[in-house]
Short mmCIF file of C-alpha atoms in Angstrom, two decimals:
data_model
loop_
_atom_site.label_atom_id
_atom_site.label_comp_id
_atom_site.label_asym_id
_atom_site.label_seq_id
_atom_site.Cartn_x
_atom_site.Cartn_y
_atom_site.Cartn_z
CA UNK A 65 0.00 0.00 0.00
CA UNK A 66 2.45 2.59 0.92
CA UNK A 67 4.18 1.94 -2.25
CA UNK A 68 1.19 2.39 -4.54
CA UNK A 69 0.35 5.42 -2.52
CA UNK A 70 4.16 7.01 -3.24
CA UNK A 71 3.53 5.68 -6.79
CA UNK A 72 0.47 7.37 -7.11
CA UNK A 73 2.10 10.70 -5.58
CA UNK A 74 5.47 10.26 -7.84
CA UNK A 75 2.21 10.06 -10.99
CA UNK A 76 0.10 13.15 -9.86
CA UNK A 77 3.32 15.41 -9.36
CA UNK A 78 4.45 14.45 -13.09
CA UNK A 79 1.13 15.45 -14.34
CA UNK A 80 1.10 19.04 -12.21
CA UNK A 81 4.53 19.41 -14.01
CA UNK A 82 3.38 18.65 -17.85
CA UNK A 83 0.19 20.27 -17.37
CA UNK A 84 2.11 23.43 -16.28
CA UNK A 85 4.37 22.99 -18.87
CA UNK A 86 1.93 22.86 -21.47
CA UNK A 87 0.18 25.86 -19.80
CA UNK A 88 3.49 27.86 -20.07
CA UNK A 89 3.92 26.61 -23.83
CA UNK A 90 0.17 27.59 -24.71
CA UNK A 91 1.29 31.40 -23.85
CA UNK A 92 4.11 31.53 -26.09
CA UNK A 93 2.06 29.54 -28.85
CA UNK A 94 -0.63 32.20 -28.89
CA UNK A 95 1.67 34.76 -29.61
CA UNK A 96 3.70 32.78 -32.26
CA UNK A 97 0.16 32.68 -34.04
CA UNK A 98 -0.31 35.89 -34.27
CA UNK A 99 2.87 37.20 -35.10
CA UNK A 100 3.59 34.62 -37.95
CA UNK A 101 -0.11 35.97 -39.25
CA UNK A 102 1.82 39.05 -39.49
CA UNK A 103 4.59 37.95 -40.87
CA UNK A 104 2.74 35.91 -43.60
CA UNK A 105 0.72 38.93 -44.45
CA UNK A 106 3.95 40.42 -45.43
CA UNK A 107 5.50 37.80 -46.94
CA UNK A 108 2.93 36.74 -49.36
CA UNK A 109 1.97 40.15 -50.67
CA UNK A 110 4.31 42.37 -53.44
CA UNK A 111 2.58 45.35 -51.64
CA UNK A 112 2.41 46.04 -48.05
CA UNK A 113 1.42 49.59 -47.97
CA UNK A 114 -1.79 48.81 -46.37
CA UNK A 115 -0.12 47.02 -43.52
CA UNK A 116 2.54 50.18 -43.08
CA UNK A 117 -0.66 52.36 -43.13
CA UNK A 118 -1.76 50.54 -39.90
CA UNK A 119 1.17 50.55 -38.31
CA UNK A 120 1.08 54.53 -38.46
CA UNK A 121 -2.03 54.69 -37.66
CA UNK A 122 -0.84 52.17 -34.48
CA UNK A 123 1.88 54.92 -33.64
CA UNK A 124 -0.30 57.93 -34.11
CA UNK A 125 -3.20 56.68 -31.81
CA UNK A 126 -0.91 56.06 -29.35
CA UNK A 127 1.27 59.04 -29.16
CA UNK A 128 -1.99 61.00 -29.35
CA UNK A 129 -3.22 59.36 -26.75
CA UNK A 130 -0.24 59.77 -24.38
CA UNK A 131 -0.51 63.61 -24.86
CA UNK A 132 -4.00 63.55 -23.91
CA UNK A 133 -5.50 66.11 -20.97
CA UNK A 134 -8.22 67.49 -19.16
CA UNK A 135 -9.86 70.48 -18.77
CA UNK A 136 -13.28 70.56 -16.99
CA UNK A 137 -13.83 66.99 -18.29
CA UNK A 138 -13.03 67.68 -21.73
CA UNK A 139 -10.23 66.35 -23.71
CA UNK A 140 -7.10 68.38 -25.24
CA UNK A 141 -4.34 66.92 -26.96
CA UNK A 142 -0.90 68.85 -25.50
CA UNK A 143 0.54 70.07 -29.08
CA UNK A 144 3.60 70.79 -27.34
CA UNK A 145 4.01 67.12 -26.40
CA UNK A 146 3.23 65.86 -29.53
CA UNK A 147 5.45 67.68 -31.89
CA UNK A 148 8.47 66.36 -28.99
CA UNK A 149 7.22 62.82 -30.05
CA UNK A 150 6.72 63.19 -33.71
CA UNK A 151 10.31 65.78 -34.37
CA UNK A 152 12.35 64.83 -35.70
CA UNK A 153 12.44 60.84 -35.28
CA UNK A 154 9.45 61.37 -38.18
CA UNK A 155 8.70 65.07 -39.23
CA UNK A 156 10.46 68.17 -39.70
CA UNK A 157 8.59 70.98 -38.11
CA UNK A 158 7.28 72.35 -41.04
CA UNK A 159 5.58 68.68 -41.97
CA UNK A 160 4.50 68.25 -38.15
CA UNK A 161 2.32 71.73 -39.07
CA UNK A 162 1.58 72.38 -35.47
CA UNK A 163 -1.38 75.29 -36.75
CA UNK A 164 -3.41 72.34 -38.75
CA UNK A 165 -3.78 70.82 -35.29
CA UNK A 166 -5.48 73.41 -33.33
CA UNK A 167 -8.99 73.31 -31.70
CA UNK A 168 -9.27 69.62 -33.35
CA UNK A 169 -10.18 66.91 -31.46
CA UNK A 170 -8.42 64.25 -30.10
CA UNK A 171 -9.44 61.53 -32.94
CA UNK A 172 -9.29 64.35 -35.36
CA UNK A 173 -5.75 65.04 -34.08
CA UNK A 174 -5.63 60.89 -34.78
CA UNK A 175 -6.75 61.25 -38.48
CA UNK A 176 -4.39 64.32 -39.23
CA UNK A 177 -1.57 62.79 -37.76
CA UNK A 178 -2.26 59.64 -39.71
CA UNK A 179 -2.91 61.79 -42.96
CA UNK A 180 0.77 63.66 -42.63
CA UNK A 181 2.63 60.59 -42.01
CA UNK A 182 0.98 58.53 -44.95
CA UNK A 183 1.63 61.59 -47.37
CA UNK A 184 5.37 61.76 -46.43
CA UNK A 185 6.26 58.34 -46.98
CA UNK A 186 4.19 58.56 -50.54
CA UNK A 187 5.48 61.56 -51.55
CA UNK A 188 8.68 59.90 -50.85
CA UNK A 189 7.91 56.86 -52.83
CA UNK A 190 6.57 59.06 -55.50
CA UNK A 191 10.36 60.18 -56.10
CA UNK A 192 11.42 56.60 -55.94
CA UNK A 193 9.39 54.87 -58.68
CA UNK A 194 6.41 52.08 -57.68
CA UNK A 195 8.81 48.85 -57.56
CA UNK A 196 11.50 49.86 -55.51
CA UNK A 197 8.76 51.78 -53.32
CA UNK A 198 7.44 48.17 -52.73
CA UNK A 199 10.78 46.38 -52.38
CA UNK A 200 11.44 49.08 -50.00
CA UNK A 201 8.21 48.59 -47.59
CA UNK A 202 8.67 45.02 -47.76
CA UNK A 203 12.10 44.74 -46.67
CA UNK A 204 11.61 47.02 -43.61
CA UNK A 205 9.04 45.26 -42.18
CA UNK A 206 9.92 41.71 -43.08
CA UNK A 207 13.44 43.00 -41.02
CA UNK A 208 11.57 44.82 -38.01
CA UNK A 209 9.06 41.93 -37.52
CA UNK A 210 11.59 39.48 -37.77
CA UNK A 211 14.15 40.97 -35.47
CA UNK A 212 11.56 42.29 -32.94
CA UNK A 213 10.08 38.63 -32.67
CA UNK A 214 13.49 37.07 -31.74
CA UNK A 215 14.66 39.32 -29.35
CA UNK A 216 10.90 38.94 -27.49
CA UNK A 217 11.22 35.18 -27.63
CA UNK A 218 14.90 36.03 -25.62
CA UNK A 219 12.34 37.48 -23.31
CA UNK A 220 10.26 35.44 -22.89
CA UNK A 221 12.29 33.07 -22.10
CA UNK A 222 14.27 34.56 -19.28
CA UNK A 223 10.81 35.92 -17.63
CA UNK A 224 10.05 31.81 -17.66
CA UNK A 225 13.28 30.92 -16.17
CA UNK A 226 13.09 33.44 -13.27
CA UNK A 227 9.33 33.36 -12.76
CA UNK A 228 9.09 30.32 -10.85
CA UNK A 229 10.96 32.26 -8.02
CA UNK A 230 7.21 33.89 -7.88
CA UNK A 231 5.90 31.22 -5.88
CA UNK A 232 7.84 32.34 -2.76
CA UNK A 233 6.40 35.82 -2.59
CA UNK A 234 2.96 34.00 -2.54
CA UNK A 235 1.69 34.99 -6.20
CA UNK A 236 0.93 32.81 -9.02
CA UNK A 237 3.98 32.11 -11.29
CA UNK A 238 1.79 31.41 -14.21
CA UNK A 239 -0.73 34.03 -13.68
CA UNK A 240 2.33 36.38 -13.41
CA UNK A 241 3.76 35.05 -16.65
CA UNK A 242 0.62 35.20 -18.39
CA UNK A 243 0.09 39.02 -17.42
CA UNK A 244 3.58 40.09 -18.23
CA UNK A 245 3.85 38.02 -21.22
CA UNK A 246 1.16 39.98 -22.87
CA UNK A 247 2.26 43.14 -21.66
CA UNK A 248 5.95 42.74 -23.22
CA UNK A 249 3.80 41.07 -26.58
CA UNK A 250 1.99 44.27 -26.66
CA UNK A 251 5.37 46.46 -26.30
CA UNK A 252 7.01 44.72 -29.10
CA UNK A 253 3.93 45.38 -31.13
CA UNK A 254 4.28 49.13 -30.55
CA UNK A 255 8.07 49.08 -30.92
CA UNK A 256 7.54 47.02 -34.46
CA UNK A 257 5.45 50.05 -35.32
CA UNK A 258 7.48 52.32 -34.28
CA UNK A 259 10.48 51.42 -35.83
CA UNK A 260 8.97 50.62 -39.27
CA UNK A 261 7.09 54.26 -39.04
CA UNK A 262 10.85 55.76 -38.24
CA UNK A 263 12.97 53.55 -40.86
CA UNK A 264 10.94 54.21 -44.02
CA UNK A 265 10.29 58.13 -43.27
CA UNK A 266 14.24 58.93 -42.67
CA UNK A 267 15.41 55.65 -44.95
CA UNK A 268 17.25 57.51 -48.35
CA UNK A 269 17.16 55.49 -51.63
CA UNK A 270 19.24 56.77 -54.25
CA UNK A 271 17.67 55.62 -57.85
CA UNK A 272 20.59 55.49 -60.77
CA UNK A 273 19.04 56.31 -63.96
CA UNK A 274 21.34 54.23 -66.85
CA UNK A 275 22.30 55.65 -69.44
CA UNK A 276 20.83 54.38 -72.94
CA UNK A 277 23.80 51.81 -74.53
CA UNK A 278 25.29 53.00 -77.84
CA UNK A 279 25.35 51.30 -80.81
CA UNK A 280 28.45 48.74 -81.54
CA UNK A 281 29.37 50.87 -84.38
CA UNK A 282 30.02 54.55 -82.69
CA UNK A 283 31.13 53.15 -79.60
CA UNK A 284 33.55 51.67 -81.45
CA UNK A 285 34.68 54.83 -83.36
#
């Protein structure tokens, strides 16, 4: 009897462990699934520029957002602030046009913001011809997503190792894990945004034009 019952003890423990294995796993897995939905987004398309158009929208909203106060209830978006967050890692000061913003709204503020960041980057593209405009987007954010997602797996993986020295302060190691998991997912999601708003609005592409070959005959003479 007493060694069925340690048998039966040694059996429960090894489930608790695989069960909270898989339970840590399942974290990481939902996150894999959504980024590689990203990333296959990207990779499958010849043109992105809808999917760079929602990442500036991403960083726009939420710089907006952080300059955000009241007064009497209602809200104001701190211009000051936001021409600090959008000069000069995006915008000169003339294309941050602090005037167009005034008495708008905080979503209008949103939809400007949005609107003067899109028209750079085109207006830039513009300049750069339609293919290489593509091959352009495409690179950025196949290179942002990609090394974004491998330094959060690094992460991820140290908050694992260390968050089993949770269970001594009395909390739940994978309640803690779960919360801060999602918290650095939804960082790296920002920074991805971030970055890919900042590399193609300060990235410069110089276009040779070639020159038209001469005929055999007069190069030769």
């Amino acid at each position: 009897k007493a060694i069925t019952s340690a048998q039966k003890r040694v059996e429960g423990q090894n489930y608790d462990t695989r069960k909270s294995l898989l339970d840590y796993d399942d974290v990481l897995r939902k996150q894999r699934e959504t980024m590689y939905a990203e990333r296959d987004k990207v990779i499958e398309r010849d043109d992105v520029h809808d999917i760079v158009k929602e990442f500036f929208k991403r960083v726009a909203i939420r710089y907006v957002k952080d300059c955000v106060y009241y007064v009497d209830k209602d809200e104001v978006v701190n211009l000051e602030e936001l021409e600090k967050k959008f000069v000069p890692q995006f915008l000169t000061p003339e294309e941050f046009n602090k005037d167009s913003l005034k008495r708008l709204e905080r979503d209008d503020v949103i939809d400007k913001m949005i609107e003067i960041l899109v028209t750079k980057e085109e207006t830039r593209g513009e300049a750069w011809g339609g293919k290489i405009f593509q091959m352009v987007e495409k690179q950025v954010l196949t290179k942002v997503i990609d090394t974004n997602w491998t330094n959060h797996i690094d992460q991820m993986s140290r908050l694992r190792d260390g968050i089993g020295l949770r269970s001594y302060a009395q909390t739940n190691p994978l309640q803690s894990y779960i919360h801060e998991g999602y918290d650095m997912f939804n960082k790296m999601m920002h920074k991805i945004a971030e970055q890919t708003a900042t590399y193609l609005l300060n990235v410069q592409v110089k276009v040779e034009k070639k020159e038209p070959e001469q005929p055999q005959e007069e190069a030769k003479n």
